[in-house]
XYZ file of C-alpha atoms in Angstrom:
689
model
C -22.805 -12.466 -2.520
C -27.046 -6.520 -2.207
C -39.948 1.748 -4.107
C -43.280 3.110 -4.401
C -46.251 1.574 -5.749
C -48.865 3.737 -4.250
C -52.102 4.657 -5.911
C -55.167 5.774 -4.018
C -55.937 2.071 -3.584
C -52.664 1.698 -1.711
C -52.683 5.011 0.097
C -50.893 4.670 3.408
C -53.115 4.811 6.442
C -52.673 7.496 9.065
C -49.739 6.688 11.340
C -51.103 5.236 14.601
C -50.647 7.360 17.726
C -48.270 4.747 19.179
C -45.882 5.343 16.294
C -46.392 9.013 15.499
C -43.721 11.357 16.835
C -44.758 14.185 19.119
C -43.789 17.775 18.500
C -41.802 17.836 21.720
C -39.406 15.093 20.645
C -36.069 16.323 19.285
C -35.389 15.429 15.662
C -32.278 13.429 14.876
C -30.467 15.156 11.983
C -31.267 13.614 8.607
C -28.071 12.129 7.152
C -27.801 12.556 3.379
C -28.144 9.201 1.623
C -25.043 9.993 -0.475
C -22.966 9.723 2.706
C -24.072 6.094 3.031
C -24.111 5.047 -0.616
C -21.746 7.373 -2.445
C -18.138 6.456 -3.113
C -16.119 5.764 0.026
C -13.096 8.009 0.478
C -10.715 5.049 0.739
C -11.170 1.299 1.280
C -9.421 -2.011 0.666
C -5.851 -1.326 1.804
C -3.248 -3.927 0.841
C 0.459 -4.014 1.685
C 2.826 -5.390 -0.955
C 4.604 -8.659 -0.178
C 7.979 -6.828 -0.076
C 6.600 -4.174 2.360
C 7.445 -1.281 0.022
C 3.980 -0.257 -1.150
C 0.426 0.279 -0.029
C -2.597 0.208 -2.294
C -6.227 1.086 -1.684
C -9.409 1.792 -3.615
C -10.468 5.441 -3.895
C -12.347 7.651 -6.379
C -10.621 9.102 -9.398
C -12.843 11.449 -11.392
C -15.814 10.019 -9.523
C -15.068 6.330 -10.236
C -13.401 3.915 -7.805
C -9.850 3.124 -8.905
C -6.638 1.665 -7.475
C -4.189 4.049 -5.790
C -0.624 3.302 -4.703
C 1.740 4.937 -2.209
C 5.111 4.198 -0.595
C 4.496 2.370 2.656
C 6.529 4.966 4.558
C 4.799 7.949 2.963
C 1.092 7.327 2.273
C 0.584 11.033 1.545
C 2.431 10.526 -1.759
C -0.372 8.382 -3.140
C -1.092 8.427 -6.864
C -3.813 6.807 -8.958
C -2.667 3.628 -10.662
C -5.744 2.899 -12.780
C -8.121 5.083 -14.760
C -11.427 3.254 -15.038
C -14.110 5.618 -16.323
C -17.300 3.589 -15.925
C -17.282 0.386 -13.908
C -15.851 0.864 -10.388
C -12.948 -1.325 -9.273
C -14.079 -2.855 -5.985
C -10.965 -4.741 -4.908
C -7.324 -5.423 -5.757
C -4.465 -7.707 -4.744
C -0.699 -7.880 -5.258
C 1.276 -10.077 -7.596
C 3.629 -12.253 -5.538
C 6.691 -10.374 -6.879
C 5.262 -6.988 -5.739
C 5.705 -5.571 -9.236
C 2.043 -5.438 -10.222
C -1.299 -4.709 -8.688
C -3.975 -7.089 -9.962
C -7.708 -6.551 -10.130
C -10.765 -8.230 -11.589
C -13.609 -6.358 -13.271
C -16.580 -6.940 -15.561
C -18.593 -4.786 -17.948
C -21.995 -3.487 -16.995
C -22.568 -6.185 -14.388
C -22.391 -9.109 -16.844
C -20.050 -10.995 -14.450
C -17.651 -11.848 -17.253
C -14.786 -10.986 -14.922
C -11.375 -10.476 -16.508
C -8.014 -10.195 -14.781
C -5.929 -7.047 -15.231
C -2.443 -6.129 -14.051
C -0.855 -2.700 -13.574
C 2.878 -2.154 -13.210
C 3.364 -0.305 -9.938
C 6.277 1.791 -11.270
C 5.352 2.547 -14.901
C 1.581 2.454 -14.533
C 1.293 0.259 -17.640
C -1.948 -1.743 -17.558
C -2.605 -4.956 -19.438
C -5.478 -7.401 -19.700
C -4.077 -10.730 -18.507
C -7.118 -12.759 -19.629
C -8.062 -10.837 -22.794
C -11.085 -12.879 -23.856
C -14.729 -12.166 -24.570
C -17.530 -13.754 -22.530
C -15.010 -15.246 -20.135
C -14.907 -15.431 -16.349
C -11.525 -15.806 -14.667
C -10.917 -17.685 -11.422
C -7.768 -17.522 -9.306
C -6.541 -21.074 -8.717
C -3.338 -20.385 -6.745
C -0.914 -17.610 -5.835
C 2.245 -19.097 -4.342
C 4.111 -17.784 -1.323
C 7.439 -18.820 -2.850
C 7.103 -18.778 -6.662
C 7.063 -15.106 -7.562
C 6.976 -14.914 -11.355
C 3.760 -16.765 -12.150
C 0.385 -17.890 -10.794
C -2.378 -20.321 -11.741
C -5.664 -19.063 -13.165
C -8.766 -20.704 -14.600
C -10.516 -19.369 -17.710
C -13.655 -20.672 -19.385
C -13.104 -19.204 -22.866
C -13.048 -22.657 -24.496
C -16.161 -24.031 -22.801
C -18.241 -21.616 -20.661
C -19.142 -24.421 -18.251
C -15.600 -25.368 -17.232
C -12.421 -23.484 -16.359
C -9.191 -24.678 -17.989
C -6.182 -24.143 -15.715
C -3.333 -22.006 -17.067
C 0.000 -20.837 -15.742
C 0.179 -17.059 -16.084
C 3.626 -15.540 -16.617
C 3.326 -12.229 -14.799
C 6.129 -10.492 -16.697
C 4.975 -11.338 -20.221
C 1.301 -12.085 -19.680
C 1.696 -15.427 -21.478
C -0.847 -18.102 -20.580
C 0.349 -21.718 -20.730
C -2.228 -24.493 -20.538
C -1.720 -26.700 -17.483
C -4.940 -28.711 -17.574
C -7.788 -28.848 -20.080
C -10.896 -29.303 -18.007
C -13.934 -31.208 -19.223
C -15.966 -31.641 -16.082
C -14.215 -30.679 -12.863
C -15.776 -27.885 -10.831
C -12.595 -26.748 -9.107
C -8.916 -27.369 -8.393
C -6.516 -27.085 -5.478
C -2.784 -26.533 -5.982
C 0.134 -26.560 -3.568
C 2.735 -23.838 -3.037
C 4.823 -25.218 -5.915
C 1.860 -24.516 -8.221
C 1.242 -28.207 -8.793
C -2.364 -29.294 -9.132
C -2.994 -31.727 -6.300
C -6.774 -32.110 -6.125
C -9.832 -31.697 -8.363
C -13.494 -31.625 -7.403
C -16.408 -32.938 -9.420
C -20.100 -32.451 -8.695
C -22.260 -35.530 -8.318
C -25.837 -35.990 -9.494
C -27.022 -36.266 -5.887
C -25.678 -32.774 -5.141
C -22.547 -34.012 -3.409
C -18.925 -33.596 -4.501
C -16.164 -36.128 -5.211
C -12.535 -35.083 -4.685
C -9.863 -36.669 -6.874
C -6.137 -36.779 -6.323
C -4.089 -35.165 -9.118
C -0.574 -36.157 -10.032
C 1.509 -35.087 -13.040
C -1.489 -33.357 -14.588
C -3.784 -36.370 -14.341
C -6.726 -37.027 -12.047
C -7.154 -40.368 -10.300
C -9.881 -42.651 -11.610
C -11.445 -43.163 -8.198
C -12.214 -40.322 -5.794
C -9.889 -39.744 -2.881
C -12.871 -38.767 -0.736
C -16.535 -37.903 -1.174
C -18.753 -35.310 0.443
C -22.528 -35.686 0.527
C -25.094 -32.966 -0.080
C -25.566 -32.264 3.626
C -21.837 -31.525 4.009
C -21.054 -29.915 0.695
C -21.297 -26.305 1.892
C -19.413 -26.876 5.137
C -16.687 -29.326 4.053
C -14.107 -27.694 1.793
C -10.353 -28.236 1.262
C -8.549 -24.988 2.096
C -4.808 -25.226 1.460
C -1.696 -27.358 1.644
C 1.165 -26.788 4.045
C 4.309 -25.412 2.413
C 5.892 -28.869 2.217
C 2.736 -30.297 0.658
C 2.435 -33.029 3.286
C -0.644 -31.690 5.101
C -3.978 -30.623 3.693
C -6.218 -28.365 5.760
C -10.008 -28.506 5.547
C -13.080 -27.014 7.039
C -14.920 -30.263 7.683
C -18.363 -31.031 9.130
C -18.378 -34.746 8.400
C -19.254 -36.570 11.596
C -20.247 -33.335 13.343
C -22.680 -30.456 12.834
C -20.449 -27.396 12.601
C -17.382 -27.148 10.373
C -14.117 -27.774 12.223
C -10.616 -26.864 11.083
C -9.062 -30.229 10.227
C -5.543 -31.304 9.256
C -5.157 -34.320 6.982
C -1.911 -36.199 6.471
C -1.712 -36.512 2.685
C 0.182 -39.815 2.625
C -1.866 -41.749 5.193
C -5.153 -39.895 4.868
C -5.482 -39.634 8.634
C -7.173 -36.510 9.985
C -6.940 -34.567 13.236
C -9.038 -31.697 14.526
C -7.120 -28.442 14.844
C -10.074 -26.452 16.210
C -13.859 -26.561 16.391
C -16.759 -24.617 17.867
C -20.165 -26.191 18.534
C -21.975 -22.871 17.992
C -20.871 -22.029 14.471
C -18.681 -23.028 11.549
C -15.018 -22.088 11.427
C -14.954 -20.039 8.257
C -11.348 -18.913 7.808
C -7.808 -19.490 9.043
C -4.574 -17.509 9.155
C -1.480 -19.418 8.019
C 2.228 -19.108 8.708
C 3.798 -17.377 5.705
C 6.683 -19.882 5.600
C 5.272 -23.219 6.756
C 1.600 -22.850 5.850
C 0.601 -24.052 9.314
C -2.553 -22.443 10.793
C -1.787 -19.710 13.320
C -5.336 -18.600 14.114
C -8.896 -19.102 12.981
C -12.140 -17.134 12.893
C -15.631 -18.151 13.919
C -18.800 -16.084 13.787
C -21.858 -16.877 15.882
C -23.336 -13.623 17.174
C -20.133 -11.708 16.437
C -16.832 -12.492 14.742
C -14.187 -13.971 17.026
C -10.487 -14.522 16.275
C -8.852 -17.391 18.154
C -5.069 -17.805 18.217
C -3.407 -21.196 17.832
C 0.124 -19.778 18.099
C 1.414 -17.752 21.093
C 2.986 -15.108 18.860
C -0.299 -14.440 17.108
C -2.093 -14.518 20.441
C 0.007 -11.556 21.581
C -0.759 -9.657 18.369
C -4.492 -10.305 18.593
C -4.504 -9.253 22.250
C -2.729 -5.998 21.383
C -5.021 -5.223 18.451
C -8.147 -6.058 20.430
C -7.035 -3.782 23.269
C -6.228 -0.893 20.928
C -9.129 -1.197 18.516
C -12.567 0.167 19.229
C -14.423 -2.498 17.326
C -14.051 -5.755 15.449
C -10.720 -6.295 13.678
C -10.049 -7.726 10.224
C -6.478 -8.445 9.086
C -6.804 -7.632 5.403
C -3.212 -8.191 4.203
C 0.211 -9.302 5.430
C 3.710 -8.879 4.031
C 5.856 -11.890 3.145
C 8.046 -11.291 6.196
C 4.841 -11.034 8.227
C 6.230 -7.939 9.957
C 3.527 -5.573 8.718
C -0.223 -6.007 8.397
C -3.087 -3.848 7.265
C -5.895 -4.008 9.813
C -9.423 -2.673 9.419
C -11.506 -1.884 12.500
C -15.316 -1.962 12.334
C -16.767 0.266 15.046
C -20.438 -0.496 14.191
C -21.536 3.045 15.092
C -18.724 4.641 13.128
C -17.238 4.149 9.661
C -14.411 1.629 9.419
C -10.830 2.728 10.041
C -7.763 1.128 8.461
C -4.384 0.949 10.165
C -0.853 -0.200 9.352
C 0.368 -2.534 12.073
C 4.088 -2.954 12.766
C 4.349 -6.278 14.609
C 7.924 -5.853 15.828
C 7.336 -2.403 17.254
C 3.779 -3.227 18.397
C 2.641 0.024 16.797
C -0.450 1.055 14.867
C -0.398 3.857 12.321
C -3.716 5.228 11.138
C -4.054 5.151 7.360
C -7.604 6.326 6.677
C -11.292 6.352 7.559
C -13.518 4.822 4.892
C -16.273 7.439 5.141
C -15.004 10.429 7.147
C -18.201 12.322 6.367
C -19.966 9.943 8.781
C -17.625 10.598 11.695
C -19.669 12.167 14.443
C -22.956 11.397 12.676
C -25.849 10.093 14.826
C -25.261 6.433 14.001
C -26.868 3.761 16.165
C -25.967 0.414 17.685
C -26.746 -3.003 16.218
C -27.997 -5.624 18.694
C -27.620 -9.407 18.216
C -30.570 -11.590 19.214
C -31.417 -15.293 19.265
C -35.028 -15.673 18.130
C -36.892 -18.974 18.358
C -38.832 -20.168 15.327
C -42.208 -21.862 15.705
C -40.514 -25.281 15.509
C -37.757 -24.443 17.962
C -34.852 -23.452 15.720
C -32.573 -20.606 16.834
C -32.489 -17.705 14.393
C -29.458 -15.472 14.974
C -30.716 -12.011 14.093
C -29.609 -8.381 14.231
C -31.805 -5.483 15.315
C -31.053 -1.816 14.801
C -33.278 0.774 16.473
C -33.626 4.469 15.648
C -32.632 6.935 18.360
C -36.206 7.986 19.007
C -37.059 4.394 19.950
C -33.848 3.699 21.875
C -32.261 6.985 23.001
C -29.791 5.258 25.349
C -28.664 2.479 22.911
C -29.811 -0.132 25.401
C -31.428 -2.336 22.771
C -34.823 -1.826 24.417
C -37.510 0.274 22.749
C -39.259 3.021 24.692
C -42.009 2.900 22.057
C -42.814 0.892 18.917
C -41.734 2.309 15.561
C -42.233 1.157 11.958
C -39.848 -1.617 10.944
C -38.099 -2.840 7.807
C -37.400 -6.571 7.620
C -34.162 -6.643 5.610
C -33.662 -10.102 4.081
C -30.215 -11.251 2.974
C -29.457 -12.820 -0.399
C -28.060 -16.234 -1.163
C -29.975 -17.767 0.440
C -26.797 -19.693 1.297
C -25.170 -16.722 2.983
C -25.709 -14.921 6.275
C -26.165 -11.578 7.993
C -23.407 -10.474 10.366
C -22.768 -7.989 13.138
C -21.066 -4.708 12.233
C -21.475 -1.370 10.528
C -24.153 -1.670 7.844
C -25.029 1.277 5.626
C -28.567 0.052 5.019
C -29.284 -0.439 8.708
C -27.935 3.016 9.538
C -29.771 4.740 6.674
C -33.120 3.165 7.499
C -32.715 3.759 11.246
C -31.912 7.395 10.524
C -35.220 7.587 8.661
C -37.028 6.401 11.789
C -37.301 2.649 11.237
C -36.293 -0.343 13.269
C -34.318 -2.736 11.038
C -34.361 -6.492 11.570
C -32.024 -8.881 9.723
C -32.753 -12.575 10.263
C -30.607 -15.609 9.582
C -33.474 -17.866 8.528
C -32.977 -21.618 8.025
C -30.789 -22.271 4.996
C -28.404 -19.488 6.033
C -24.764 -20.537 6.290
C -22.376 -20.373 9.213
C -24.474 -22.189 11.823
C -23.766 -25.796 10.917
C -25.018 -28.179 8.275
C -28.302 -29.012 10.019
C -29.382 -25.400 9.830
C -28.521 -25.243 6.123
C -30.307 -28.510 5.343
C -33.393 -27.386 7.257
C -33.953 -24.981 4.367
C -33.997 -27.684 1.681
C -37.198 -27.476 -0.379
C -38.422 -24.684 1.911
C -38.294 -21.603 -0.310
C -41.521 -19.731 0.350
C -42.468 -22.088 3.182
C -40.465 -22.700 6.378
C -37.795 -20.221 5.300
C -40.566 -17.660 5.000
C -42.145 -18.834 8.260
C -38.870 -17.950 9.993
C -39.168 -14.377 8.731
C -42.774 -14.163 9.916
C -41.797 -15.604 13.311
C -39.075 -12.961 13.682
C -41.568 -10.198 12.866
C -44.001 -11.600 15.441
C -41.158 -11.619 17.987
C -40.404 -7.953 17.240
C -44.067 -7.064 17.703
C -44.283 -9.018 20.961
C -41.156 -7.281 22.269
C -42.677 -3.869 21.566
C -40.216 -2.862 18.856
C -42.884 -2.355 16.189
C -46.557 -2.923 15.405
C -47.877 -5.591 13.064
C -49.384 -3.103 10.597
C -46.155 -1.128 10.088
C -43.616 -3.659 8.811
C -42.084 -3.526 5.319
C -40.053 -6.314 3.714
C -37.029 -5.548 1.563
C -34.088 -7.424 0.089
C -31.926 -8.280 -2.900
C -31.504 -11.590 -4.758
C -33.027 -14.212 -2.431
C -34.115 -11.252 -0.317
C -35.953 -9.970 -3.377
C -37.615 -13.363 -3.767
C -38.587 -13.254 -0.086
C -40.157 -9.851 -0.685
C -42.216 -11.125 -3.614
C -43.146 -14.270 -1.654
C -44.165 -12.197 1.337
C -46.494 -10.004 -0.698
C -47.872 -12.852 -2.837
C -48.151 -15.733 -0.338
C -48.952 -13.748 2.820
C -50.581 -10.690 1.227
C -51.435 -8.760 4.395
C -48.402 -9.602 6.534
C -46.399 -6.636 5.274
C -47.323 -3.028 4.645
C -45.214 -2.904 1.451
C -42.181 -4.458 -0.200
C -38.981 -3.540 -2.040
C -37.573 -6.241 -4.346
C -34.095 -5.844 -5.835
C -33.036 -8.407 -8.487
C -35.313 -11.046 -7.004
C -36.542 -14.116 -8.949
C -40.293 -14.338 -9.453
C -40.347 -17.877 -10.898
C -38.106 -20.620 -9.560
C -38.630 -22.533 -12.811
C -37.323 -19.827 -15.099
C -34.604 -18.968 -12.575
C -33.155 -22.474 -12.763
C -33.614 -22.623 -16.532
C -31.473 -19.520 -17.008
C -28.600 -19.977 -14.547
C -25.238 -19.032 -16.098
C -23.232 -21.830 -17.718
C -20.343 -21.533 -15.251
C -22.763 -22.706 -12.536
C -23.199 -26.046 -14.325
C -21.233 -27.846 -11.615
C -23.655 -26.783 -8.868
C -26.855 -27.227 -10.865
C -27.719 -30.452 -9.037
C -27.271 -28.732 -5.680
C -29.952 -26.254 -6.729
C -32.223 -29.124 -7.743
C -31.750 -30.925 -4.421
C -32.248 -27.828 -2.310
C -34.973 -26.047 -4.313
C -36.762 -28.535 -6.579
C -35.777 -30.669 -9.554
C -36.562 -29.221 -12.975
C -36.228 -32.693 -14.491
C -39.140 -34.322 -12.643
C -42.881 -33.546 -12.702
C -42.918 -33.399 -8.909
C -39.985 -30.992 -8.858
C -41.501 -28.714 -11.472
C -44.804 -28.685 -9.580
C -43.027 -27.711 -6.363
C -41.040 -24.949 -8.101
C -44.210 -23.539 -9.615
C -46.040 -23.679 -6.295
C -43.238 -21.706 -4.604
C -43.021 -19.086 -7.374
C -44.559 -15.692 -6.526
C -45.267 -15.134 -10.232
C -48.224 -17.513 -10.112
C -49.704 -15.730 -7.092
C -49.107 -12.202 -8.367
C -52.862 -11.613 -8.516
C -52.943 -11.980 -4.717
C -50.687 -8.955 -4.140
C -52.562 -6.119 -2.428
C -49.741 -4.091 -0.907
C -47.408 -1.561 -2.571
C -44.423 -3.039 -4.413
C -41.269 -1.472 -5.838
C -38.913 -3.508 -8.054
C -35.330 -2.691 -9.048
C -33.439 -4.689 -11.677
C -30.110 -4.673 -13.496
C -30.616 -5.279 -17.211
C -27.456 -7.391 -17.531
C -27.998 -9.653 -14.532
C -26.635 -13.138 -15.401
C -27.919 -14.766 -12.199
C -31.454 -13.422 -11.973
C -32.320 -12.604 -15.563
C -34.306 -9.431 -16.178
C -37.135 -11.707 -17.332
C -37.755 -12.487 -13.648
C -38.769 -8.901 -12.969
C -40.384 -8.304 -16.373
C -42.782 -11.211 -16.010
C -44.136 -10.358 -12.569
C -44.552 -6.713 -13.561
C -46.476 -7.864 -16.651
C -48.645 -10.166 -14.515
C -49.484 -7.338 -12.158
C -50.162 -4.915 -15.006
C -52.562 -7.437 -16.536
C -54.557 -7.393 -13.292
C -54.274 -3.599 -12.907
C -52.281 -4.052 -9.699
C -50.007 -1.050 -9.070
C -46.266 -1.702 -9.193
C -43.275 0.551 -9.822
C -40.451 -0.905 -11.895
C -36.980 0.668 -12.189
C -34.333 -0.805 -14.512
C -30.656 0.118 -14.783
C -29.259 -0.813 -18.238
C -25.628 -0.743 -17.084
C -26.029 -2.966 -14.015
C -26.212 -6.671 -13.246
C -26.962 -8.521 -10.012
C -27.194 -5.425 -7.842
C -26.161 -1.839 -8.392
C -22.396 -1.265 -8.396
C -22.341 2.328 -9.618
C -22.991 4.685 -6.688
C -25.096 7.022 -8.830
C -27.465 4.152 -9.577
C -27.567 2.897 -6.007
C -28.279 6.403 -4.709
C -31.015 6.876 -7.308
C -32.813 3.666 -6.422
C -32.511 4.320 -2.703
C -33.910 7.809 -3.227
C -37.029 6.252 -4.725
C -37.042 3.618 -1.978
C -36.962 5.957 0.993
C -39.755 8.116 -0.392
C -41.775 4.974 -1.045
C -41.205 3.751 2.507
C -42.101 7.167 3.867
C -45.572 7.002 2.379
C -45.978 3.331 3.281
C -44.616 3.392 6.839
C -44.655 7.059 7.812
C -40.916 7.593 8.305
C -38.730 10.436 7.108
C -37.258 10.808 3.624
C -34.782 13.008 1.841
C -36.506 14.307 -1.325
C -35.539 12.542 -4.548
C -34.215 15.772 -5.981
C -32.122 15.503 -9.135
C -30.244 12.263 -8.304
C -32.001 10.303 -11.069
C -30.394 12.509 -13.689
C -26.947 11.302 -12.681
C -28.039 7.676 -12.958
C -29.132 5.461 -15.832
C -32.501 4.707 -14.220
C -35.346 3.746 -16.529
C -38.740 3.674 -14.853
C -40.443 1.188 -17.103
C -43.740 1.148 -15.268
C -45.631 2.811 -12.464
C -43.888 6.133 -11.814
C -47.283 7.510 -10.850
C -47.406 5.123 -7.888
C -44.108 6.314 -6.421
C -44.166 9.507 -4.328
C -42.164 12.272 -5.992
C -40.926 10.142 -8.858
C -42.794 11.782 -11.710
C -41.853 15.214 -10.427
C -38.190 14.231 -10.113
C -38.185 13.025 -13.717
C -39.888 16.119 -15.086
C -42.686 14.232 -16.842
C -40.542 11.515 -18.401
C -39.278 8.410 -16.751
C -35.522 8.279 -16.959
C -33.441 8.205 -20.160
C -36.370 9.282 -22.269
C -38.780 6.644 -20.932
C -42.367 7.578 -20.246
C -44.467 6.175 -17.427
C -45.723 3.345 -19.622
C -42.195 2.289 -20.559
C -42.297 3.655 -24.126
C -39.701 6.083 -25.504
C -40.693 9.673 -24.918
C -42.586 11.178 -27.824
C -44.281 7.946 -28.899
C -47.923 7.040 -28.525
């Protein structure tokens, strides 16, 4: 699963006395935005399967790269990769511990390729050296060390052919030529055992595979209502048991064991509040040892007494939520990351035998001791009685004791998550902390359609883009006003992807509900969005049609048009800032171009910032910092909060302000009369007329 527009017409009103700060109130120090959105110092620790090495992601010459160190001497770390442009955001070990693997694209095009780097020599090779190709990892075995299964769509962009990758030579050997299956599941012997195929009704059929052939009839079928909660996870080491998350016959996804020969199933664990979303398996047998569930907060539940003792120890020692990010083959050593919510995450090396934690690093040490604030979970009722799990962050001036109660109302930013089939969670969040530091309450709402709360909650969002899903957001804002956290005239809406759509919908469909909006890579037309989805999403196309509207029917097209903010752009009366990656394969740049053009045609102010080297969101810190610099100054004029001046951060980015710099406070001055990369305020190259 990630902006000003103010003319005199949209000049912000004077801040009401209930919100304005008094001179006697102490000022919380302004935290530089680069501390939130610049490169982390270190993240993503992974221990090698043989327990000899540690890797993590850290800057090298200003770009995130992979570093490696002996497990017993982390101070002897050295950079293993030398990416100059696109940051590496994650890595994982080859099963033989000889290579570190990572996946990266170019300029945000999401054509992800697989690379491997020899941990001793530093030699790097492209393991899927193809153009316009997206790799998928099919299976990494716990016992077969010299190869793995990968999927590549270089033959047909819609479907991934399965190959065996020889890790020593890089040779790819075709295992299965795929002409219609959406995914595959293999056992620990790297044998394909199951294939999934999307159905026209949005459901999925699962087929048994044997000797490289799929059965003619499906082994089992999953309907649309269960398709996002019922998923095969993994086989036991002996291949006799298949584990699922499964919501069939219940609302929330349970952890289920299925006997492969008989087909009989048994429930391993379930929780009526929320879906089980992950499990921890025995490294030798493949049997589940623990599982995780997330309702208000993440909870780890042990199924094995040995793991129960480990989780109890870690919970007692950690000051925050724990995440076990990697485990050695012997399962003697783990890397564990602790999220303290009001502090940057800390990563530790855990020795299970000795019951000892060794601190490895803090992700953002520059934020240690900073005036960060608490996040508070809430259950908000929608107008039709649904429970919306939400997260509220309050600035110190509104909640000096971190009680979760406001001593006075303050301006608020409604921060809408993307997806929409995703969710907001409890924990440290850079956007929440940044906005709270600027003086805003921040509210994140799991509206209907969000995942994690059972299939009924997901299905309640079907065909409800811009309607009941939006009503949930409005209901949450009304709740915040009623609770005294904010006032109705000082609420902004902001988000990326679906959150960007929600921003456009909020300003177009409910024009006076929000004081302003910030849209990042949000679709403006649901028709053109579905027409331009990338080819590798072919298998889930019918799910989009069933949950959003069917492009193939007149009724579906009418619904999609009705729910598209583009066709109500002339109703927008509040300031709008739009950010877009030029190479976005999910939400094509046309989505932003066309609503900007519609607003320009009606002389409605809008500011439009494009990054030519980004895709669906802004991966390069310089670009993210630049856009957020414009954003916080925009919000300052709209809501009356604080802002760090834009300064010279745009010069380090690739930002092109293609329209409306004059509507964004400080933007023209920051660009020195041109609008990024030689672009003038009307989007033409500098020097042209």
